[in-house]
PDB file of C-alpha atoms in Angstrom:
ATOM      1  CA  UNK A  27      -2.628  12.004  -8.084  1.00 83.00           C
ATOM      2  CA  UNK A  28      -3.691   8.097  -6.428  1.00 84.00           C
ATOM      3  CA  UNK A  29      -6.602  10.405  -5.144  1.00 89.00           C
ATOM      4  CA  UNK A  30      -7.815  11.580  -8.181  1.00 91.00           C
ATOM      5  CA  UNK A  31      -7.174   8.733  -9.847  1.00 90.00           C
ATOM      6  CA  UNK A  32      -9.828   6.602  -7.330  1.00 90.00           C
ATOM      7  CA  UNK A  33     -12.312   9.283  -7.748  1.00 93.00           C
ATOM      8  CA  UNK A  34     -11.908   8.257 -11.579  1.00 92.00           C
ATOM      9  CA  UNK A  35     -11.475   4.883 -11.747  1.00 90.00           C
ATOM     10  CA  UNK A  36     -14.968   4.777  -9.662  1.00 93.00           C
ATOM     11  CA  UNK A  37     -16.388   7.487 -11.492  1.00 94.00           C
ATOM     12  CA  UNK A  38     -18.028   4.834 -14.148  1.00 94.00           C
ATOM     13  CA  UNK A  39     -19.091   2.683 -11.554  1.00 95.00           C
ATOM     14  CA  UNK A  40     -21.179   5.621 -10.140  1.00 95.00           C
ATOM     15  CA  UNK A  41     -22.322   6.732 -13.721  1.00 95.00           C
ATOM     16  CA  UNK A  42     -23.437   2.733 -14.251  1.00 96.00           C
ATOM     17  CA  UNK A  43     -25.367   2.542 -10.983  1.00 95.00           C
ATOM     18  CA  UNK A  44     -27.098   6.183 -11.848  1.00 94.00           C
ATOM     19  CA  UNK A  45     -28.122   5.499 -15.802  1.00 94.00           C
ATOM     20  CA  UNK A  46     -27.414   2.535 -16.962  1.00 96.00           C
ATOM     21  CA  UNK A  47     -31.074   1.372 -16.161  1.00 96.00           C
ATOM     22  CA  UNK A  48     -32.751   4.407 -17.784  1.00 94.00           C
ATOM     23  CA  UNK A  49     -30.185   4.188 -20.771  1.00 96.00           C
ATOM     24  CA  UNK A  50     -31.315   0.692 -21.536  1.00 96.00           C
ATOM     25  CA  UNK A  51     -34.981   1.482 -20.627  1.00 95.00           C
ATOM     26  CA  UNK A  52     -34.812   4.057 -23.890  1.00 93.00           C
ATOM     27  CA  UNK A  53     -34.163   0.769 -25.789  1.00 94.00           C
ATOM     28  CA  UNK A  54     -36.785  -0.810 -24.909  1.00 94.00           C
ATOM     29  CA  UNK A  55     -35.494  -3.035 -22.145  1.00 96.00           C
ATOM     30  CA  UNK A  56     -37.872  -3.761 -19.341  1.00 96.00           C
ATOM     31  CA  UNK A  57     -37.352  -1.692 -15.747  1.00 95.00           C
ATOM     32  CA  UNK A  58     -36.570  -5.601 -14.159  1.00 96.00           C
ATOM     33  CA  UNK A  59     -33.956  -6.338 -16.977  1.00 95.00           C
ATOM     34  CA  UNK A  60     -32.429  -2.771 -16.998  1.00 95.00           C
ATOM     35  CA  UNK A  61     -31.839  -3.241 -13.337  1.00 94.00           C
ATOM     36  CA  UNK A  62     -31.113  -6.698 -14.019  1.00 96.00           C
ATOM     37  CA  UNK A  63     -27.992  -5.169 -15.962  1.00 97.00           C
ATOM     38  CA  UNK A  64     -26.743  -3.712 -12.573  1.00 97.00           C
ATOM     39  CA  UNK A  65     -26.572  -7.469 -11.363  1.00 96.00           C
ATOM     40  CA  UNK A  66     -24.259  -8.510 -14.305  1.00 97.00           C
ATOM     41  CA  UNK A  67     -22.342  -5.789 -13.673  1.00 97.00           C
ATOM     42  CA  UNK A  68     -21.535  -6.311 -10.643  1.00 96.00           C
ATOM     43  CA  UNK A  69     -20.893 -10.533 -10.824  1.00 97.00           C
ATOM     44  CA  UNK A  70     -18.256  -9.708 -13.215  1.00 97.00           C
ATOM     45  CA  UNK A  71     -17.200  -6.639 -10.886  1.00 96.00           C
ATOM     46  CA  UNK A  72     -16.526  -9.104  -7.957  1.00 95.00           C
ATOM     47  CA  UNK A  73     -15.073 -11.706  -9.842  1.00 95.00           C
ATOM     48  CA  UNK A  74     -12.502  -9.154 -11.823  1.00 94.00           C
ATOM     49  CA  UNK A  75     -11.875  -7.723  -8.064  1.00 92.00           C
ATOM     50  CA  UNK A  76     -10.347 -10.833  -6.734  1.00 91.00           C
ATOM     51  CA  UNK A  77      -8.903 -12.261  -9.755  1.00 89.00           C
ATOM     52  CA  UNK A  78      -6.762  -8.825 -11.069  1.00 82.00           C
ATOM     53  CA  UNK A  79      -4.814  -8.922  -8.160  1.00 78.00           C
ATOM     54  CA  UNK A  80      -4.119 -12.542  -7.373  1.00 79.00           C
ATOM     55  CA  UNK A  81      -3.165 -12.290 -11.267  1.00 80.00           C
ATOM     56  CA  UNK A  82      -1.335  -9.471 -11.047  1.00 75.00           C
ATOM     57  CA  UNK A  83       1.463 -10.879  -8.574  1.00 71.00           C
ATOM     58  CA  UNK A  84       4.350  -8.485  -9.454  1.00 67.00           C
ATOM     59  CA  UNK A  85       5.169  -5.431  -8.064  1.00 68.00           C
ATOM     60  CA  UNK A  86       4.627  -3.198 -10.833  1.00 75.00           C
ATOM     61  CA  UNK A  87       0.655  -3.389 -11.854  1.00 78.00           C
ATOM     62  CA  UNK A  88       0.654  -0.754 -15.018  1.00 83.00           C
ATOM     63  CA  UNK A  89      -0.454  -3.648 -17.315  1.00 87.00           C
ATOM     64  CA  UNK A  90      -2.659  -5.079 -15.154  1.00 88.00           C
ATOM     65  CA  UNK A  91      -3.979  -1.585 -14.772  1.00 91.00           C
ATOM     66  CA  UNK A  92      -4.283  -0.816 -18.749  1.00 94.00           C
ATOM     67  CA  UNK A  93      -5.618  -3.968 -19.508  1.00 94.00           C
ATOM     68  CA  UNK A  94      -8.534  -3.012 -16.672  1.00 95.00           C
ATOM     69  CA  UNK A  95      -9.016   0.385 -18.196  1.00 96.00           C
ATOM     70  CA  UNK A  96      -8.454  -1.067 -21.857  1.00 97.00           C
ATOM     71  CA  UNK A  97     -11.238  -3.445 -21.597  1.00 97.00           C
ATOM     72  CA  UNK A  98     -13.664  -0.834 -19.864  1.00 97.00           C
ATOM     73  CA  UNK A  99     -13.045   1.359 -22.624  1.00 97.00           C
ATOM     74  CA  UNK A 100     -14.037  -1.253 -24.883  1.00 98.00           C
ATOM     75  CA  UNK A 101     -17.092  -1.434 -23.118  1.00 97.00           C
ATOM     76  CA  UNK A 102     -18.230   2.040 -22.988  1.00 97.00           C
ATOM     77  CA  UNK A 103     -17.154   2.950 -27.055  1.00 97.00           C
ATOM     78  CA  UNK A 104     -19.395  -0.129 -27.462  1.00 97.00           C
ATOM     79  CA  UNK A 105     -22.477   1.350 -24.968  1.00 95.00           C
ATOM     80  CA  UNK A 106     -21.841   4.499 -27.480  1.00 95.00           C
ATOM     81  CA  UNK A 107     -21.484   3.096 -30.921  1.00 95.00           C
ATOM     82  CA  UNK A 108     -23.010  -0.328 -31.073  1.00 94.00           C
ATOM     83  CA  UNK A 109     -25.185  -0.673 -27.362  1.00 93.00           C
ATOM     84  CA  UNK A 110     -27.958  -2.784 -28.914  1.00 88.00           C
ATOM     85  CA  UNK A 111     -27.448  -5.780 -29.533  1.00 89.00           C
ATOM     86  CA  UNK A 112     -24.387  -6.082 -27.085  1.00 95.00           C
ATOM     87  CA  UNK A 113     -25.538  -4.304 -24.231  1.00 96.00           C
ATOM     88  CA  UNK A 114     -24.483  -7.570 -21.974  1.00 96.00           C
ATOM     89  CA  UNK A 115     -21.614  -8.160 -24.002  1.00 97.00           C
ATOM     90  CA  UNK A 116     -20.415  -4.171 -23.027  1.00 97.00           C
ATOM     91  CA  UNK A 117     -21.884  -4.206 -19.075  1.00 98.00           C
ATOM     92  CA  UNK A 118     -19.982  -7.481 -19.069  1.00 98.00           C
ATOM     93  CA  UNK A 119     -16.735  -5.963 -20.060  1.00 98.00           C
ATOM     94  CA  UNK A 120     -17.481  -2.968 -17.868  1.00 98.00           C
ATOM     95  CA  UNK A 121     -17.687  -4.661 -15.166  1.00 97.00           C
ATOM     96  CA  UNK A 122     -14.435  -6.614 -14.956  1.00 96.00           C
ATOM     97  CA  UNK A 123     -12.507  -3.292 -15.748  1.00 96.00           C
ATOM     98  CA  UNK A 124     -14.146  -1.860 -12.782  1.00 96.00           C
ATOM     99  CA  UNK A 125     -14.041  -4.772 -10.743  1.00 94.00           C
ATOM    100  CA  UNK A 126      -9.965  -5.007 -11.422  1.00 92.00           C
ATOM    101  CA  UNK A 127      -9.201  -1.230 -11.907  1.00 91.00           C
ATOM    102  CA  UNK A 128     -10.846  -0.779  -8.091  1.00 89.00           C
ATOM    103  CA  UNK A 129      -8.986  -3.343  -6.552  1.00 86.00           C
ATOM    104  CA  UNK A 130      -5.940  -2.989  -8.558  1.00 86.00           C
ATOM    105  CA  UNK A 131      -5.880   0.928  -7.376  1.00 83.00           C
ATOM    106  CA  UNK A 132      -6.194   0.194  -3.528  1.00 79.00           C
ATOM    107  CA  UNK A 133      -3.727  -2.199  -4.313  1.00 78.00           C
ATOM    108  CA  UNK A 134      -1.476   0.513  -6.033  1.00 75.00           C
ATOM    109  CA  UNK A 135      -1.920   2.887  -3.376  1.00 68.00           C
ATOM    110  CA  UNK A 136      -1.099   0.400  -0.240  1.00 71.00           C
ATOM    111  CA  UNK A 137       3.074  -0.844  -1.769  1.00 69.00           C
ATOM    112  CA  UNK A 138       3.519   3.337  -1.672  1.00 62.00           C
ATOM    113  CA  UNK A 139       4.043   3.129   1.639  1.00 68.00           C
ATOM    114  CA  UNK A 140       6.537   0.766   4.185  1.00 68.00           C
ATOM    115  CA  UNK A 141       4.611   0.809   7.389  1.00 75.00           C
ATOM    116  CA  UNK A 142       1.161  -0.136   7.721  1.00 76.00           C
ATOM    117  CA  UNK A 143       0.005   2.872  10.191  1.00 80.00           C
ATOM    118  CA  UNK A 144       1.017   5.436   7.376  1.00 79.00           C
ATOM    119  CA  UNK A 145      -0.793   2.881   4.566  1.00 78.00           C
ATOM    120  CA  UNK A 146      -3.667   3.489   6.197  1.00 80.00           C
ATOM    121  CA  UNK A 147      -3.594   7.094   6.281  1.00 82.00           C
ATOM    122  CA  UNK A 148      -3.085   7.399   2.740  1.00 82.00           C
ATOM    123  CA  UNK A 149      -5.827   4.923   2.022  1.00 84.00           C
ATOM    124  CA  UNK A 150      -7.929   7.077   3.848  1.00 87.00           C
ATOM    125  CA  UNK A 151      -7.116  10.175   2.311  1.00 89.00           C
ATOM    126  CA  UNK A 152      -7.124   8.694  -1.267  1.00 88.00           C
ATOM    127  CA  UNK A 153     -10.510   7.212  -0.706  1.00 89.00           C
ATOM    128  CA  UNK A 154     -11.942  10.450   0.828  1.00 92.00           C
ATOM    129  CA  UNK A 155     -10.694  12.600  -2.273  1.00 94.00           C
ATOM    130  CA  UNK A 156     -11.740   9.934  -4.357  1.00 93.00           C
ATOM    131  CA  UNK A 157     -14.856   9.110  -3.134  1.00 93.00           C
ATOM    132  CA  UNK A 158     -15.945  13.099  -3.448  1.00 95.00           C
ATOM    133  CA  UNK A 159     -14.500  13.000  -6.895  1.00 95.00           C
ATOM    134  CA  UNK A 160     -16.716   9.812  -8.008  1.00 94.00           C
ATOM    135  CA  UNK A 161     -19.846  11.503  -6.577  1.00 95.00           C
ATOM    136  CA  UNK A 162     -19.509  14.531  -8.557  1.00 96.00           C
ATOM    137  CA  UNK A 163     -19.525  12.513 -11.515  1.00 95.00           C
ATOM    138  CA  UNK A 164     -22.800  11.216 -11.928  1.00 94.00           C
ATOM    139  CA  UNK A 165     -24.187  14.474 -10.991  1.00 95.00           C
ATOM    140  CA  UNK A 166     -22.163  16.109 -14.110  1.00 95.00           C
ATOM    141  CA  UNK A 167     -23.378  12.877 -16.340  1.00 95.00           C
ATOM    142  CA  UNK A 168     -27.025  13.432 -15.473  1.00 95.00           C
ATOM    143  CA  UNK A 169     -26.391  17.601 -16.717  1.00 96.00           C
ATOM    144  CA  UNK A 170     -25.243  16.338 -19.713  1.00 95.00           C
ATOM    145  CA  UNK A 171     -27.793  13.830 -20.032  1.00 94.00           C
ATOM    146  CA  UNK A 172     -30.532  16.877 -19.632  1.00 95.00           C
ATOM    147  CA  UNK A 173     -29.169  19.574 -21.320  1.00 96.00           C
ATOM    148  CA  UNK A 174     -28.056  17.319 -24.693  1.00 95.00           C
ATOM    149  CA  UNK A 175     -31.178  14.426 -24.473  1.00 92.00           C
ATOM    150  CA  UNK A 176     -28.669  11.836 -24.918  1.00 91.00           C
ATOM    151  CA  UNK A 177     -26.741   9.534 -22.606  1.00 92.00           C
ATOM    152  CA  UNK A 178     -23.914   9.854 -25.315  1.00 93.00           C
ATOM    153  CA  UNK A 179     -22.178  12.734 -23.921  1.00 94.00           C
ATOM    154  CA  UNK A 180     -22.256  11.535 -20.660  1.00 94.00           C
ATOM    155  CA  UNK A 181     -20.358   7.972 -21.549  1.00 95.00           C
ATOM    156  CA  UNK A 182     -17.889   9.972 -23.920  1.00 96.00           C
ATOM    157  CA  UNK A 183     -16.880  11.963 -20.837  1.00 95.00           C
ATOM    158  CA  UNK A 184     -16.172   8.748 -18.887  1.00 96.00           C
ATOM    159  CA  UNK A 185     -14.129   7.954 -22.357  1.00 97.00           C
ATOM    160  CA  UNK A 186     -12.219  11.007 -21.649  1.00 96.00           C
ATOM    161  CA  UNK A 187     -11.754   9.735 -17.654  1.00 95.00           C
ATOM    162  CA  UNK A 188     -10.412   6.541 -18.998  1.00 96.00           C
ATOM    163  CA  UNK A 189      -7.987   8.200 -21.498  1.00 96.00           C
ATOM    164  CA  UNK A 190      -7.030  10.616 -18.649  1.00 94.00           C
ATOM    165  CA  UNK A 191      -5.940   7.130 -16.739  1.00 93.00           C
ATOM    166  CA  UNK A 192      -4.289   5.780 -19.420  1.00 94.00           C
ATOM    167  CA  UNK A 193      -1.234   8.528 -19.142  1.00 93.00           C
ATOM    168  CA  UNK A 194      -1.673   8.628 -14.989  1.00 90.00           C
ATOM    169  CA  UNK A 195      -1.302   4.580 -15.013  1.00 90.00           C
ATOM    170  CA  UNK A 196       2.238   5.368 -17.207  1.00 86.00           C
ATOM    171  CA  UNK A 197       3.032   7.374 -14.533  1.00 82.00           C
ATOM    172  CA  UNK A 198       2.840   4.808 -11.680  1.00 78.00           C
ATOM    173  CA  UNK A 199       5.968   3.478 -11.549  1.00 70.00           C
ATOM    174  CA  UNK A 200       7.176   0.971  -8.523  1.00 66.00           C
ATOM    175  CA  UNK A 201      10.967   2.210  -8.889  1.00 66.00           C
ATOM    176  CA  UNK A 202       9.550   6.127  -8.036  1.00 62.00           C
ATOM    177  CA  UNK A 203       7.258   4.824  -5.260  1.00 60.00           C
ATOM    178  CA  UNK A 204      10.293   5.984  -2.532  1.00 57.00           C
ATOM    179  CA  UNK A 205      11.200   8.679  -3.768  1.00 64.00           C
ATOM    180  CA  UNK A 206       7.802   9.857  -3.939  1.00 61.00           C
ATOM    181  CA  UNK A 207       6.638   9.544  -0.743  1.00 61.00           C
ATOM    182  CA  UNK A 208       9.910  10.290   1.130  1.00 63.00           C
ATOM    183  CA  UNK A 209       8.339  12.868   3.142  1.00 61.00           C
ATOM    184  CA  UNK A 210       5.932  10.587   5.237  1.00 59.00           C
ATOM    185  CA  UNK A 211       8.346   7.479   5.008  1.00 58.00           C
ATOM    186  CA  UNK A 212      10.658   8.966   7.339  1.00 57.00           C
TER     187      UNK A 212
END
């Protein structure tokens, strides 16, 4: 589940990187200021990266975690319904709910565990799922991109990512952490 979640919660990074330049270029916007978006992006990825956790301070990060998916969800309804004239407004908002969600997950993942040797090995493995999982994604947003003309479908389906994390972040509980990974605490 942490696996799949990563793969997710990076999966709109990926799909920003990949078309977020060519979806603003069909508005009009330059190729420098479409790839300028990239740059926002990622200044309010990197500042919501540091800040979500320092904020964060408790153990149990399921707000912390909807409020990061809440306010990338804002972002991408917005890149559907409304992009122009708040495309910055929406890669703003995108960004810090990547920036925190990424951070937030590692984060997540790491107080599963009690020693920092086994940690590690489920960092590993939940990146390595992940990471295979956020690479297909793209590739699936640029099919629907082709075979519907429209970037729409491809930012509903990271919608339906986001709404898939909403009921996975319920799930992540700090008083189940033991119990769920007694196994490979022992």
């Amino acid at each position: 589940m942490l696996a799949c979640y990563f793969g997710l919660a990076n999966g709109g990074y990926a799909c920003m990187i990949a078309w977020l330049p060519s979806y603003a270029q069909e508005f009009g916007w330059s190729a420098q200021s479409s790839g300028e978006l990239i740059g926002i992006m990622t200044l309010f990825q990197v500042i919501a990266a540091l800040a979500g956790p320092a904020l964060s301070g408790e153990r149990d990060r399921r707000l912390w975690l909807f409020l990061g998916i809440g306010i990338q969800l804002v972002g991408f309804i917005g890149l559907v319904l409304v992009p122009e004239p708040m495309m910055l407004v929406w890669v703003a908002m995108i960004g810090t709910g990547l920036g925190s969600c990424f951070a937030l997950t590692l984060t997540v993942a790491l107080e599963h565990l009690a020693t920092p040797k086994i940690a590690g090995a489920l960092t590993a493995f939940i990146q390595g799922i992940g990471f295979i999982i956020t690479a297909v994604i793209p590739y699936v947003a640029g099919i629907l991109r082709q075979s519907t003309g429209s970037f729409q479908v491809a930012w509903l389906m990271v919608i339906f990512a986001l709404l898939l994390m909403l009921i996975i972040t319920s799930r992540f509980s700090p008083a189940g952490y033991a119990k769920a990974m007694e196994p490979y605490n022992a």
